[in-house]
Amino acid sequence: NLDWITRPVFGIALAIVAIAATFYAASFALLLAVLSVAAAREWHRLVEKNGAAREAWITYISVVVALLLLVLRAQSPAPWILLGVATFLVFVSASMRGARAIWHAAGVAYIGAPALTLLSLRSLAPHGASVIIGLFLVVWATDTVALISGNLIGGPRF
């Protein structure tokens, strides 16, 4: 199966990018911003198949600006307040359209809070980059074992 070749090669390439970005706070923030926008796009697409452009854009902008605020002022509560305000705005926006407001709003917190937490941990902890890389290694190891076990055991895919 070609998956046994493409997945490891692609995974190793992405791991190199993630580890390299982790050593520099600005590049780590940029990586988190890009991944957060991709995650928000997917979240809003899953919540509403016909599109939720306004809610998605509020999420994109608020998470990226919150990450930027955290880079500029690490100890400030402003990024977290911005996420709270954005969550409320997304809820109101989706409610006005009669869409699934709670699910759209939850996406802001579900994507923004981990991104801010990772950047805070990277920036504020004495060995933040090492802690983040350790976290990555644990997640990658468990995912790899799950993939191999799933392929060996077989059965239906989720």
Short mmCIF file of C-alpha atoms in Angstrom, two decimals:
data_model
loop_
_atom_site.label_atom_id
_atom_site.label_comp_id
_atom_site.label_asym_id
_atom_site.label_seq_id
_atom_site.Cartn_x
_atom_site.Cartn_y
_atom_site.Cartn_z
CA ASN A 1 0.00 0.00 0.00
CA LEU A 2 1.35 3.41 -1.00
CA ASP A 3 0.17 4.86 2.35
CA TRP A 4 3.08 3.10 4.07
CA ILE A 5 5.47 5.27 2.04
CA THR A 6 3.69 8.61 1.65
CA ARG A 7 2.51 8.99 5.25
CA PRO A 8 5.94 8.59 6.88
CA VAL A 9 7.66 10.82 4.31
CA PHE A 10 5.05 13.54 4.63
CA GLY A 11 4.97 13.13 8.43
CA ILE A 12 8.75 13.46 8.73
CA ALA A 13 8.74 16.57 6.54
CA LEU A 14 6.02 18.19 8.67
CA ALA A 15 7.80 17.16 11.87
CA ILE A 16 10.97 18.88 10.69
CA VAL A 17 9.03 22.07 9.98
CA ALA A 18 7.25 21.93 13.35
CA ILE A 19 10.44 21.28 15.33
CA ALA A 20 12.39 23.99 13.48
CA ALA A 21 9.58 26.51 14.01
CA THR A 22 9.39 25.68 17.72
CA PHE A 23 12.88 27.00 18.41
CA TYR A 24 11.93 30.58 17.47
CA ALA A 25 8.90 32.19 19.10
CA ALA A 26 7.94 34.27 16.05
CA SER A 27 8.09 31.32 13.65
CA PHE A 28 6.17 29.18 16.14
CA ALA A 29 3.48 31.87 16.35
CA LEU A 30 3.32 31.99 12.54
CA LEU A 31 3.00 28.20 12.36
CA LEU A 32 0.23 28.28 14.97
CA ALA A 33 -1.56 31.05 13.05
CA VAL A 34 -1.46 29.11 9.77
CA LEU A 35 -2.61 25.88 11.44
CA SER A 36 -5.33 27.72 13.37
CA VAL A 37 -6.75 29.26 10.20
CA ALA A 38 -6.76 25.82 8.54
CA ALA A 39 -8.44 24.30 11.60
CA ALA A 40 -11.04 27.09 11.74
CA ARG A 41 -11.84 26.63 8.06
CA GLU A 42 -12.38 22.93 8.62
CA TRP A 43 -14.40 23.51 11.81
CA HIS A 44 -16.86 25.91 10.20
CA ARG A 45 -17.11 23.71 7.11
CA LEU A 46 -18.02 20.71 9.29
CA VAL A 47 -20.54 22.68 11.34
CA GLU A 48 -22.31 24.10 8.30
CA LYS A 49 -21.94 22.51 4.88
CA ASN A 50 -23.34 25.52 2.97
CA GLY A 51 -20.68 27.82 4.32
CA ALA A 52 -20.33 30.19 7.21
CA ALA A 53 -18.02 32.79 5.75
CA ARG A 54 -18.73 35.56 8.25
CA GLU A 55 -18.23 33.31 11.28
CA ALA A 56 -15.12 31.75 9.75
CA TRP A 57 -13.55 35.15 9.05
CA ILE A 58 -14.27 36.34 12.59
CA THR A 59 -12.55 33.20 13.86
CA TYR A 60 -9.55 33.56 11.52
CA ILE A 61 -8.95 37.19 12.37
CA SER A 62 -9.51 36.87 16.10
CA VAL A 63 -7.19 33.88 16.56
CA VAL A 64 -4.41 35.40 14.45
CA VAL A 65 -4.69 38.78 16.21
CA ALA A 66 -4.79 37.06 19.62
CA LEU A 67 -1.57 35.19 18.76
CA LEU A 68 0.02 38.45 17.62
CA LEU A 69 -1.03 40.18 20.85
CA LEU A 70 0.47 37.32 22.84
CA VAL A 71 3.78 37.67 20.97
CA LEU A 72 3.84 41.42 21.60
CA ARG A 73 2.64 41.34 25.23
CA ALA A 74 3.11 37.90 26.76
CA GLN A 75 1.64 38.71 30.18
CA SER A 76 -1.41 40.61 28.93
CA PRO A 77 -4.94 39.20 29.28
CA ALA A 78 -5.89 40.95 26.01
CA PRO A 79 -5.54 37.84 23.78
CA TRP A 80 -7.87 35.87 26.02
CA ILE A 81 -10.37 38.72 26.20
CA LEU A 82 -10.28 38.97 22.41
CA LEU A 83 -11.10 35.25 22.14
CA GLY A 84 -14.04 35.72 24.50
CA VAL A 85 -15.37 38.67 22.51
CA ALA A 86 -14.89 36.79 19.23
CA THR A 87 -16.74 33.77 20.62
CA PHE A 88 -19.66 36.03 21.50
CA LEU A 89 -19.58 37.75 18.08
CA VAL A 90 -19.58 34.43 16.26
CA PHE A 91 -22.50 33.26 18.40
CA VAL A 92 -24.49 36.41 17.61
CA SER A 93 -23.62 36.26 13.91
CA ALA A 94 -24.65 32.63 13.55
CA SER A 95 -27.81 33.21 15.63
CA MET A 96 -28.88 36.04 13.33
CA ARG A 97 -28.63 33.66 10.37
CA GLY A 98 -30.44 30.85 12.19
CA ALA A 99 -27.33 28.67 12.00
CA ARG A 100 -25.86 26.38 14.66
CA ALA A 101 -24.65 29.25 16.84
CA ILE A 102 -23.25 27.28 19.76
CA TRP A 103 -21.20 25.04 17.47
CA HIS A 104 -19.82 27.96 15.47
CA ALA A 105 -18.94 29.88 18.64
CA ALA A 106 -17.36 26.82 20.24
CA GLY A 107 -14.92 26.70 17.33
CA VAL A 108 -13.33 29.99 18.36
CA ALA A 109 -12.55 28.67 21.84
CA TYR A 110 -11.71 25.14 20.64
CA ILE A 111 -9.11 26.44 18.20
CA GLY A 112 -7.99 29.67 19.87
CA ALA A 113 -7.42 28.43 23.42
CA PRO A 114 -5.00 25.61 22.52
CA ALA A 115 -3.12 27.90 20.11
CA LEU A 116 -2.69 30.57 22.79
CA THR A 117 -1.80 27.96 25.39
CA LEU A 118 0.91 26.42 23.19
CA LEU A 119 2.39 29.83 22.42
CA SER A 120 2.26 30.82 26.10
CA LEU A 121 3.95 27.59 27.11
CA ARG A 122 6.58 28.09 24.43
CA SER A 123 7.24 31.69 25.45
CA LEU A 124 6.83 31.68 29.22
CA ALA A 125 8.20 28.33 30.39
CA PRO A 126 11.97 28.20 31.10
CA HIS A 127 12.44 25.40 28.58
CA GLY A 128 9.28 25.98 26.60
CA ALA A 129 10.60 24.80 23.25
CA SER A 130 11.78 21.52 24.77
CA VAL A 131 8.43 20.99 26.48
CA ILE A 132 6.55 21.62 23.22
CA ILE A 133 8.83 19.26 21.28
CA GLY A 134 8.32 16.62 23.98
CA LEU A 135 4.57 17.07 23.65
CA PHE A 136 4.85 16.72 19.87
CA LEU A 137 6.88 13.52 20.23
CA VAL A 138 4.30 11.95 22.56
CA VAL A 139 1.43 12.79 20.20
CA TRP A 140 3.33 11.60 17.13
CA ALA A 141 4.30 8.36 18.86
CA THR A 142 0.74 7.56 19.91
CA ASP A 143 -0.61 8.43 16.45
CA THR A 144 2.01 6.24 14.80
CA VAL A 145 1.23 3.28 17.06
CA ALA A 146 -2.51 3.78 16.42
CA LEU A 147 -1.95 3.86 12.65
CA ILE A 148 0.21 0.74 12.63
CA SER A 149 -2.10 -1.12 15.03
CA GLY A 150 -5.15 -0.15 13.02
CA ASN A 151 -3.60 -1.35 9.78
CA LEU A 152 -2.48 -4.62 11.34
CA ILE A 153 -5.74 -5.32 13.14
CA GLY A 154 -7.94 -4.10 10.32
CA GLY A 155 -11.62 -3.37 10.58
CA PRO A 156 -13.68 -0.40 9.45
CA ARG A 157 -12.17 3.07 9.44
CA PHE A 158 -13.75 5.82 11.47
#
